[in-house]
Short mmCIF file of C-alpha atoms and ligand atoms in Angstrom, two decimals:
data_model
loop_
_atom_site.label_atom_id
_atom_site.label_comp_id
_atom_site.label_asym_id
_atom_site.label_seq_id
_atom_site.Cartn_x
_atom_site.Cartn_y
_atom_site.Cartn_z
CA MET A 1 -128.61 61.59 -38.77
CA ILE A 2 -127.53 65.10 -37.88
CA ALA A 3 -129.51 66.89 -35.21
CA GLU A 4 -130.18 69.84 -37.50
CA ALA A 5 -131.72 72.18 -34.98
CA LEU A 6 -128.83 72.00 -32.54
CA LEU A 7 -126.80 75.16 -32.35
CA PRO A 8 -123.62 74.32 -30.43
CA PRO A 9 -122.73 76.74 -27.64
CA ARG A 10 -120.09 79.24 -28.68
CA VAL A 11 -117.15 79.66 -26.31
CA ILE A 12 -115.74 83.17 -26.05
CA VAL A 13 -112.17 83.15 -24.84
CA TYR A 14 -111.93 86.61 -23.36
CA GLU A 15 -108.52 88.23 -22.86
CA GLY A 16 -109.42 91.91 -23.04
CA ALA A 17 -109.85 94.61 -20.41
CA GLY A 18 -110.56 93.22 -16.96
CA ALA A 19 -108.93 89.86 -17.71
CA THR A 20 -105.37 88.58 -17.68
CA PRO A 21 -104.23 86.77 -20.84
CA LEU A 22 -104.07 82.99 -20.93
CA ALA A 23 -100.62 81.41 -20.94
CA ALA A 24 -99.46 81.59 -24.57
CA THR A 25 -98.45 77.94 -24.51
CA ASP A 26 -101.95 76.87 -23.51
CA ARG A 27 -103.95 79.01 -25.91
CA ALA A 28 -103.71 77.02 -29.15
CA GLY A 29 -104.10 73.72 -27.27
CA LEU A 30 -107.25 75.00 -25.58
CA PHE A 31 -108.72 76.20 -28.89
CA ALA A 32 -107.99 72.83 -30.53
CA SER A 33 -109.50 70.86 -27.63
CA LEU A 34 -112.71 72.88 -27.71
CA LEU A 35 -113.04 72.70 -31.51
CA ASP A 36 -112.41 68.97 -31.53
CA ARG A 37 -115.35 68.62 -29.12
CA GLY A 38 -117.65 70.51 -31.46
CA TYR A 39 -117.65 73.97 -29.87
CA ALA A 40 -117.41 77.12 -31.95
CA VAL A 41 -114.82 79.39 -30.36
CA THR A 42 -114.16 83.12 -30.55
CA ARG A 43 -110.99 84.71 -29.35
CA ALA A 44 -112.25 88.10 -28.32
CA GLY A 45 -108.82 89.65 -27.68
CA ALA A 46 -109.06 93.34 -26.99
CA GLY A 47 -112.03 93.69 -29.30
CA ALA A 48 -115.68 92.87 -29.26
CA ALA A 49 -117.35 89.57 -29.92
CA ASP A 50 -120.54 89.30 -31.91
CA LEU A 51 -123.40 87.74 -30.07
CA GLN A 52 -124.76 84.71 -31.77
CA ALA A 53 -128.36 84.54 -32.83
CA GLY A 54 -129.80 82.15 -30.29
CA GLY A 55 -128.25 79.33 -28.31
CA ALA A 56 -125.75 79.80 -25.51
CA MET A 57 -122.43 81.58 -25.19
CA ILE A 58 -119.92 80.51 -22.59
CA VAL A 59 -117.44 83.29 -21.75
CA ILE A 60 -114.21 82.06 -20.20
CA GLY A 61 -111.27 84.10 -18.99
CA CYS A 62 -108.93 84.76 -16.09
CA PHE A 63 -110.66 87.46 -14.11
CA PRO A 64 -108.50 88.68 -11.19
CA ASP A 65 -111.46 90.46 -9.63
CA GLY A 66 -113.81 87.51 -10.10
CA PRO A 67 -116.16 86.76 -12.99
CA PRO A 68 -118.03 89.82 -14.24
CA ALA A 69 -121.78 89.96 -14.65
CA VAL A 70 -122.45 89.81 -18.39
CA SER A 71 -125.79 89.53 -20.08
CA ASP A 72 -127.18 89.92 -23.55
CA THR A 73 -129.53 92.86 -23.27
CA SER A 74 -131.10 91.98 -26.63
CA GLY A 75 -132.19 88.66 -25.12
CA ARG A 76 -131.02 86.77 -28.20
CA CYS A 77 -128.89 84.30 -26.35
CA GLU A 78 -128.00 83.01 -22.94
CA VAL A 79 -124.58 84.12 -21.63
CA LEU A 80 -122.68 82.06 -19.05
CA VAL A 81 -119.36 83.22 -17.54
CA ARG A 82 -116.66 81.02 -16.05
CA ASP A 83 -113.43 82.13 -14.40
CA VAL A 84 -110.70 79.68 -15.43
CA THR A 85 -107.82 81.26 -13.51
CA GLY A 86 -105.17 78.65 -12.69
CA LEU A 87 -106.93 75.84 -14.58
CA SER A 88 -105.08 73.55 -16.99
CA VAL A 89 -106.36 73.07 -20.55
CA ALA A 90 -108.14 69.85 -19.54
CA GLU A 91 -109.71 71.51 -16.50
CA THR A 92 -110.83 74.48 -18.61
CA VAL A 93 -112.47 72.14 -21.12
CA ALA A 94 -114.18 70.38 -18.20
CA ALA A 95 -115.45 73.74 -16.93
CA VAL A 96 -116.93 74.48 -20.38
CA GLU A 97 -118.57 71.04 -20.50
CA GLU A 98 -120.03 71.65 -17.04
CA ALA A 99 -121.37 75.05 -18.15
CA ARG A 100 -122.96 73.45 -21.24
CA GLY A 101 -124.85 71.12 -18.93
CA GLU A 102 -127.66 69.25 -20.64
CA ARG A 103 -127.68 71.29 -23.87
CA ARG A 104 -127.44 68.84 -26.76
CA MET A 105 -124.97 69.32 -29.61
CA ASN A 106 -123.41 67.37 -32.45
CA ARG A 107 -119.98 66.01 -31.68
CA PRO A 108 -117.02 65.18 -33.88
CA PRO A 109 -115.93 61.59 -33.32
CA GLU A 110 -112.99 60.93 -31.03
CA ALA A 111 -109.68 61.02 -32.90
CA SER A 112 -109.16 57.31 -32.19
CA THR A 113 -112.45 56.51 -33.94
CA VAL A 114 -111.41 58.46 -37.03
CA ALA A 115 -108.13 56.59 -37.19
CA ASN A 116 -110.07 53.33 -37.13
CA GLY A 117 -112.05 54.05 -40.27
CA PRO A 118 -115.38 55.50 -41.36
CA VAL A 119 -117.61 56.93 -38.71
CA ALA A 120 -121.08 55.57 -38.08
CA ASN A 121 -123.98 57.83 -39.03
CA THR A 122 -125.24 58.19 -35.47
CA ALA A 123 -126.94 61.04 -33.67
CA GLU A 124 -123.90 62.71 -32.21
CA THR A 125 -121.04 61.81 -34.56
CA TRP A 126 -122.60 62.25 -37.96
CA LYS A 127 -119.88 62.79 -40.53
CA PRO A 128 -121.03 65.80 -42.54
CA TRP A 129 -121.10 64.06 -45.90
CA PHE A 130 -123.38 65.44 -48.58
CA PRO A 131 -123.22 66.90 -52.09
CA VAL A 132 -122.32 70.54 -52.49
CA ILE A 133 -123.16 72.21 -55.77
CA ASP A 134 -120.83 74.46 -57.73
CA THR A 135 -123.51 76.82 -59.00
CA ALA A 136 -121.09 78.32 -61.51
CA ARG A 137 -120.99 74.94 -63.29
CA CYS A 138 -124.47 73.53 -62.65
CA THR A 139 -126.89 73.81 -65.57
CA ASN A 140 -129.92 72.61 -63.56
CA CYS A 141 -130.35 69.57 -65.78
CA MET A 142 -131.74 67.70 -62.72
CA GLN A 143 -129.99 64.42 -63.55
CA CYS A 144 -128.71 64.20 -59.97
CA LEU A 145 -132.22 64.74 -58.60
CA SER A 146 -133.52 61.90 -60.79
CA PHE A 147 -130.64 59.66 -59.73
CA CYS A 148 -130.74 60.05 -55.94
CA LEU A 149 -133.04 57.64 -54.12
CA PHE A 150 -132.87 59.38 -50.79
CA ASP A 151 -134.48 62.79 -51.42
CA VAL A 152 -131.21 64.63 -50.88
CA TYR A 153 -131.98 66.96 -53.78
CA GLY A 154 -134.94 69.23 -54.25
CA VAL A 155 -135.95 72.24 -56.29
CA ALA A 156 -135.69 75.81 -55.02
CA GLY A 157 -138.41 78.43 -55.50
CA ASP A 158 -136.61 79.72 -58.62
CA GLN A 159 -136.66 76.18 -60.09
CA THR A 160 -132.94 75.67 -59.59
CA LEU A 161 -131.39 72.61 -57.98
CA ARG A 162 -131.16 72.69 -54.19
CA VAL A 163 -129.53 70.29 -51.73
CA GLU A 164 -132.59 69.98 -49.55
CA ASN A 165 -131.84 67.19 -47.10
CA PRO A 166 -128.05 66.90 -46.71
CA SER A 167 -128.27 64.47 -43.83
CA ASN A 168 -130.20 61.94 -45.96
CA CYS A 169 -127.02 61.35 -47.99
CA LYS A 170 -125.24 58.03 -47.54
CA VAL A 171 -121.90 58.62 -45.82
CA ASN A 172 -118.90 58.13 -48.11
CA CYS A 173 -121.05 57.58 -51.23
CA PRO A 174 -120.08 60.03 -54.00
CA ALA A 175 -122.16 58.23 -56.67
CA CYS A 176 -124.25 61.22 -57.77
CA SER A 177 -121.10 63.18 -58.58
CA ARG A 178 -120.54 60.56 -61.30
CA VAL A 179 -123.80 61.28 -63.04
CA CYS A 180 -123.28 65.05 -63.25
CA PRO A 181 -122.22 65.90 -66.80
CA GLU A 182 -120.79 69.23 -65.64
CA VAL A 183 -118.61 67.97 -62.74
CA ALA A 184 -120.62 70.37 -60.59
CA ILE A 185 -121.15 68.08 -57.59
CA MET A 186 -118.54 68.23 -54.86
CA PHE A 187 -118.11 66.28 -51.66
CA PRO A 188 -115.71 68.48 -49.64
CA LYS A 189 -114.67 65.55 -47.46
CA TYR A 190 -113.82 63.29 -50.43
CA HIS A 191 -110.18 62.28 -50.67
CA ALA A 192 -109.41 63.50 -54.18
CA GLY A 193 -110.13 66.16 -56.77
CA PRO A 194 -112.12 67.42 -58.46
CA ILE A 195 -114.87 65.84 -56.31
CA ASP A 196 -113.31 67.38 -53.16
CA GLY A 197 -113.80 70.87 -54.64
CA GLY A 198 -110.40 71.10 -56.30
CA PRO A 199 -109.99 72.70 -59.72
CA VAL A 200 -111.76 71.02 -62.63
CA ALA A 201 -109.52 70.40 -65.63
CA GLU A 202 -110.80 69.73 -69.14
CA ALA A 203 -109.55 66.15 -68.74
CA ASP A 204 -111.73 65.75 -65.63
CA VAL A 205 -114.82 66.67 -67.61
CA HIS A 206 -114.02 63.92 -70.11
CA ARG A 207 -113.16 61.44 -67.36
CA GLU A 208 -116.40 62.14 -65.50
CA LYS A 209 -118.34 61.78 -68.74
CA MET A 210 -116.66 58.43 -69.28
CA LYS A 211 -117.91 57.32 -65.89
CA VAL A 212 -121.44 58.16 -66.94
CA ASP A 213 -120.84 56.07 -70.03
CA ILE A 214 -119.74 53.19 -67.83
CA SER A 215 -123.08 53.34 -66.07
CA ALA A 216 -124.72 53.46 -69.51
CA LEU A 217 -122.82 50.29 -70.44
CA LEU A 218 -124.22 48.66 -67.35
CA GLY A 219 -127.70 49.09 -68.71
CA GLY A 220 -128.43 52.70 -69.51
CA ASP A 221 -130.05 53.39 -66.21
CA ILE A 222 -128.09 52.35 -63.18
CA TYR A 223 -131.24 51.82 -61.15
CA ALA A 224 -132.84 49.71 -63.85
CA LYS A 225 -129.77 47.51 -63.58
CA LEU A 226 -130.01 47.45 -59.83
CA ARG A 227 -133.65 46.47 -59.99
CA GLU A 228 -132.91 43.73 -62.48
CA ARG A 229 -130.06 42.32 -60.42
CA SER A 230 -132.08 42.61 -57.27
CA ALA A 231 -135.07 40.85 -58.86
CA ASP A 232 -132.85 38.03 -60.19
CA ALA A 233 -131.29 37.63 -56.81
CA LYS A 234 -134.69 37.69 -55.11
CA ALA A 235 -135.91 34.81 -57.29
CA ARG A 236 -132.83 32.83 -56.39
CA PHE A 237 -132.92 33.78 -52.71
CA SER A 238 -136.51 32.63 -52.37
CA LYS A 239 -135.24 29.08 -52.78
CA GLU A 240 -132.59 29.54 -50.15
CA ARG A 241 -132.96 29.34 -46.40
CA SER A 242 -129.86 31.14 -45.18
CA ALA A 243 -130.04 34.92 -44.83
CA ASP A 244 -126.25 35.03 -44.71
CA GLN A 245 -125.99 33.18 -48.00
CA ALA A 246 -128.54 35.54 -49.50
CA LEU A 247 -126.56 38.54 -48.36
CA ALA A 248 -123.34 37.09 -49.75
CA GLU A 249 -125.03 36.50 -53.08
CA ARG A 250 -126.43 40.01 -53.20
CA ARG A 251 -122.96 41.35 -52.47
CA ARG A 252 -121.48 39.29 -55.29
CA CYS A 253 -124.13 40.50 -57.74
CA LEU A 254 -123.53 44.10 -56.88
CA THR A 255 -119.73 44.10 -56.78
CA LYS A 256 -119.33 45.07 -60.41
CA LEU A 257 -121.81 47.89 -60.06
CA ALA A 258 -120.18 49.15 -56.88
CA ASP A 259 -116.77 49.26 -58.54
CA ALA A 260 -118.05 50.98 -61.66
CA ALA A 261 -119.86 53.78 -59.89
CA GLN A 262 -117.75 53.82 -56.68
CA ILE A 263 -120.80 53.19 -54.56
CA PRO A 264 -119.87 51.80 -51.14
CA ARG A 265 -121.02 48.20 -50.68
CA GLU A 266 -122.91 49.09 -47.48
CA VAL A 267 -125.02 51.56 -49.45
CA LEU A 268 -125.98 48.93 -51.99
CA ASP A 269 -126.71 46.42 -49.25
CA ALA A 270 -129.01 48.94 -47.60
CA LEU A 271 -131.03 49.73 -50.73
CA PRO A 272 -134.79 49.39 -50.40
CA SER A 273 -136.84 46.76 -52.21
CA PRO A 274 -136.95 46.83 -56.04
CA GLU A 275 -140.55 48.08 -55.86
CA GLU A 276 -139.61 50.90 -53.53
CA ILE A 277 -136.64 51.83 -55.74
CA GLN A 278 -139.00 51.95 -58.72
CA ARG A 279 -141.42 54.19 -56.82
CA ARG A 280 -138.69 56.58 -55.67
CA VAL A 281 -137.06 56.80 -59.10
CA GLU A 282 -140.42 57.67 -60.68
CA ALA A 283 -141.16 60.29 -58.01
CA ALA A 284 -137.73 61.92 -58.42
CA ALA A 285 -137.99 61.88 -62.21
CA ALA A 286 -141.41 63.54 -62.00
CA ARG A 287 -140.04 66.28 -59.72
CA ALA A 288 -137.07 66.85 -62.02
CA SER A 289 -139.19 67.09 -65.14
CA ALA A 290 -141.73 69.39 -63.45
CA ALA A 291 -138.87 71.68 -62.40
CA LYS A 292 -137.41 71.72 -65.90
CA GLU A 293 -140.80 72.46 -67.46
CA ALA A 294 -141.43 75.28 -64.98
CA ALA A 295 -137.95 76.72 -65.66
CA GLY A 296 -138.57 76.48 -69.42
CA ALA A 297 -141.94 78.23 -69.08
CA ALA A 298 -140.35 80.99 -67.00
CA ALA A 299 -137.61 81.47 -69.63
CA VAL A 300 -140.24 81.75 -72.39
CA GLY A 301 -142.19 84.23 -70.25
CA ARG A 302 -139.08 86.38 -69.83
CA SER A 303 -138.29 86.41 -73.56
CA THR A 304 -141.80 87.47 -74.65
CA MET B 1 -113.57 96.44 -12.79
CA THR B 2 -114.06 96.94 -16.51
CA GLU B 3 -116.71 94.67 -17.93
CA PRO B 4 -115.87 92.53 -20.94
CA GLN B 5 -116.98 94.19 -24.14
CA LEU B 6 -119.47 91.72 -25.48
CA GLN B 7 -121.23 93.87 -27.96
CA THR B 8 -123.65 93.46 -30.77
CA GLU B 9 -122.65 93.81 -34.40
CA THR B 10 -123.54 97.49 -34.42
CA ALA B 11 -120.75 98.34 -31.99
CA ALA B 12 -117.47 99.92 -33.11
CA ARG B 13 -114.50 97.59 -33.44
CA PRO B 14 -110.81 98.26 -33.09
CA ALA B 15 -108.87 98.50 -36.33
CA ASP B 16 -107.06 95.19 -35.86
CA ASP B 17 -110.38 93.39 -35.92
CA ALA B 18 -111.63 95.18 -39.03
CA THR B 19 -110.99 92.08 -41.10
CA ARG B 20 -112.88 89.12 -39.78
CA ILE B 21 -110.93 85.85 -39.69
CA VAL B 22 -112.68 82.47 -39.53
CA TYR B 23 -110.69 79.27 -39.05
CA CYS B 24 -112.27 75.92 -39.88
CA ARG B 25 -110.99 72.94 -37.87
CA CYS B 26 -112.46 70.26 -40.17
CA ALA B 27 -113.12 68.33 -36.98
CA TYR B 28 -115.56 65.72 -38.31
CA ALA B 29 -113.09 64.25 -40.83
CA GLN B 30 -109.40 64.50 -41.47
CA VAL B 31 -109.17 65.88 -45.00
CA VAL B 32 -106.94 68.78 -43.95
CA PRO B 33 -103.45 67.68 -42.86
CA VAL B 34 -103.36 67.77 -39.05
CA ALA B 35 -99.88 69.32 -38.98
CA VAL B 36 -101.04 72.21 -41.18
CA LYS B 37 -104.24 72.94 -39.28
CA ASP B 38 -102.44 72.76 -35.92
CA ALA B 39 -99.64 75.07 -37.08
CA VAL B 40 -102.11 77.57 -38.54
CA LEU B 41 -104.13 77.56 -35.33
CA ALA B 42 -100.97 78.08 -33.26
CA GLY B 43 -99.95 80.99 -35.51
CA LEU B 44 -103.36 82.64 -35.23
CA ALA B 45 -103.46 82.10 -31.46
CA ALA B 46 -100.07 83.79 -31.12
CA ALA B 47 -100.97 86.72 -33.37
CA GLY B 48 -102.65 88.66 -30.58
CA ARG B 49 -105.83 89.56 -32.43
CA GLY B 50 -109.43 88.45 -32.31
CA PHE B 51 -110.61 85.67 -34.61
CA GLU B 52 -113.30 83.04 -34.85
CA MET B 53 -113.00 79.28 -35.01
CA VAL B 54 -115.62 76.80 -36.11
CA PRO B 55 -115.39 73.05 -35.64
CA ASP B 56 -116.50 72.19 -39.17
CA LEU B 57 -117.98 74.44 -41.84
CA CYS B 58 -119.49 71.40 -43.57
CA GLU B 59 -121.42 70.45 -40.42
CA MET B 60 -122.60 74.05 -39.99
CA ALA B 61 -123.78 74.22 -43.60
CA ALA B 62 -125.74 70.98 -43.21
CA ARG B 63 -127.50 72.53 -40.19
CA ARG B 64 -127.93 75.82 -42.09
CA ASP B 65 -126.41 77.47 -39.04
CA PRO B 66 -127.56 81.13 -38.86
CA HIS B 67 -123.98 82.17 -38.07
CA LEU B 68 -123.04 81.49 -41.71
CA ALA B 69 -125.54 84.12 -42.88
CA GLU B 70 -124.05 86.55 -40.41
CA LEU B 71 -120.54 85.88 -41.76
CA ALA B 72 -121.74 86.28 -45.35
CA ARG B 73 -123.40 89.61 -44.67
CA GLY B 74 -120.46 91.44 -46.21
CA ASP B 75 -120.21 94.31 -43.75
CA ARG B 76 -116.54 93.61 -43.08
CA PRO B 77 -113.74 92.02 -45.13
CA LEU B 78 -113.69 88.29 -44.42
CA ARG B 79 -110.87 85.76 -44.57
CA ILE B 80 -111.84 82.11 -44.29
CA VAL B 81 -109.15 79.55 -43.53
CA ALA B 82 -110.48 76.17 -44.64
CA CYS B 83 -110.03 74.15 -47.84
CA TRP B 84 -110.82 74.54 -51.55
CA PRO B 85 -112.51 77.89 -52.29
CA ARG B 86 -115.04 76.22 -54.62
CA ALA B 87 -116.15 73.91 -51.82
CA VAL B 88 -116.35 76.68 -49.23
CA GLN B 89 -118.40 78.91 -51.55
CA GLY B 90 -120.72 75.97 -52.30
CA LEU B 91 -121.21 75.30 -48.60
CA PHE B 92 -122.30 78.87 -47.89
CA THR B 93 -124.69 78.74 -50.86
CA LEU B 94 -126.12 75.45 -49.62
CA ALA B 95 -126.76 77.10 -46.25
CA ASP B 96 -128.74 79.89 -48.03
CA ALA B 97 -125.95 82.33 -47.16
CA PRO B 98 -124.03 82.91 -50.40
CA LEU B 99 -120.72 84.72 -49.89
CA PRO B 100 -120.46 88.18 -51.39
CA LYS B 101 -118.40 88.43 -54.57
CA GLN B 102 -116.12 91.08 -53.08
CA GLY B 103 -114.29 91.25 -49.80
CA VAL B 104 -113.91 87.51 -49.18
CA GLU B 105 -110.63 85.59 -49.33
CA ILE B 106 -110.49 81.82 -48.85
CA LEU B 107 -107.21 80.22 -47.80
CA ASN B 108 -106.66 76.54 -48.46
CA MET B 109 -105.09 74.38 -45.74
CA ARG B 110 -105.59 71.31 -47.90
CA THR B 111 -102.92 72.28 -50.40
CA ASP B 112 -100.90 75.15 -48.95
CA THR B 113 -98.28 75.14 -46.23
CA ALA B 114 -99.02 76.62 -42.81
CA GLU B 115 -96.53 79.42 -43.55
CA THR B 116 -98.31 80.39 -46.77
CA VAL B 117 -101.73 80.29 -45.12
CA LEU B 118 -100.59 82.36 -42.13
CA ALA B 119 -98.87 84.91 -44.33
CA GLY B 120 -102.08 85.32 -46.32
CA VAL B 121 -104.48 85.46 -43.43
CA LEU B 122 -102.44 87.87 -41.32
CA ALA B 123 -101.38 90.15 -44.17
CA ALA B 124 -102.48 93.75 -43.93
CA PRO B 125 -105.61 94.34 -45.98
CA GLU B 126 -105.07 95.84 -49.42
CA GLY B 127 -104.72 99.59 -49.29
CA ALA B 128 -103.91 99.53 -45.55
CA GLY B 129 -100.27 100.49 -46.11
CA SER B 130 -97.52 98.90 -44.08
S1 LIG C 401 -126.49 66.74 -62.57
FE1 LIG C 401 -124.97 68.38 -62.28
S2 LIG C 401 -125.53 69.99 -63.74
FE2 LIG C 401 -127.29 68.61 -63.56
S3 LIG C 401 -128.56 69.57 -61.93
FE3 LIG C 401 -127.24 68.06 -60.91
S4 LIG C 401 -125.45 69.27 -60.27
FE4 LIG C 401 -126.52 70.51 -61.79
S1 LIG C 402 -115.08 73.42 -45.35
FE1 LIG C 402 -113.33 72.13 -45.93
S2 LIG C 402 -111.93 72.30 -44.16
FE2 LIG C 402 -113.95 72.98 -43.45
S3 LIG C 402 -115.00 71.17 -42.64
FE3 LIG C 402 -115.59 71.27 -44.79
S4 LIG C 402 -114.05 69.98 -45.86
FE4 LIG C 402 -113.20 70.46 -43.84
#
């Protein structure tokens, strides 16, 4: 889960008055190394750098007369200065890490981990995977809110759909984008359009609708089907001793569903009990219908 | 010696920094081709002007990072180098910092070449003359 309150330190690479420029060959490599470790970076050049609202700023540069005394007089953030004269890119990154000290931050995974497949949803390498709404397409029908079991969606004060808890989303699962009749749900880190945010063609609208129909073929309500399959499996599993066998059976039962809705197998394996699914579906449906009623009442109020 | 000019947003800025440039590294996943994002970063680094870099706009939006609201304030023209404009706009909205309708350009490293992106991001603003 993402550590939502953590504001990563911003590194200001200062090359303006009072500093000598970094070696041109090192500059891009340094920027990339810092970004790939999760730091926000500003190249201040000859101009000014905005102070960030809170958190820490680490100013680095080559200061021939020694590091200057810099402070944020507004007291909004902590400013640390490091002279990196003569340091290599790796040594400069190490100096920034040392300046960061114990301050916690989210971290992108190491490149080698990415190459080896999906990243675990752990405290410091959470892959930012969550639905993003195209508000120009969304009609606030609340089907996605009713569909999601993990409270990712909520309702804003103006009764429109809101992605309330992005980090509750199951990494690499784009299932809710399949239930949206307007192709309004994007996952920017998905591998293909239009779910990745690419342009939506008329054909995509029909294709996405077809996918909803596939879920309808599976039983009208994908979760009803899940519950049914899960209950069947439970009855069978109760006669079995082996947890491994039970898991294998559950996997087999859910394969068709996973393929139809492109739900990762791990997500289906991790679903709560049928009773809990039932409870969550009912709660989400109640929220969705309350939001729609409130929006309808507001629209009537405006027209009278 | 002259002190570095770390100033608040009310301070005057030199003309070359009038347009704010934000580069997204997409560091938590590899949906932007590495060769394109590296070449764009190298081009920006060599351009001799100030710009901002963020590790991952998606991650910032999920945290509702206050810096996104600051970027979306609309007091200066803004060029964002990231991916699909629809996705980037949606991310700012999700973070309760919707981008203004005017004065924002989004360049797409997912589909365009590094040359095209750099030409767009470093072009003189409209009406600036050449
Ligand atoms: S299902 Fe689609 S159109 Fe309906 S509320 Fe969700 S995003 Fe909006
Ligand atoms: S906005 Fe686009 S380029 Fe940036 S992190 Fe998200 S998916 Fe990657």
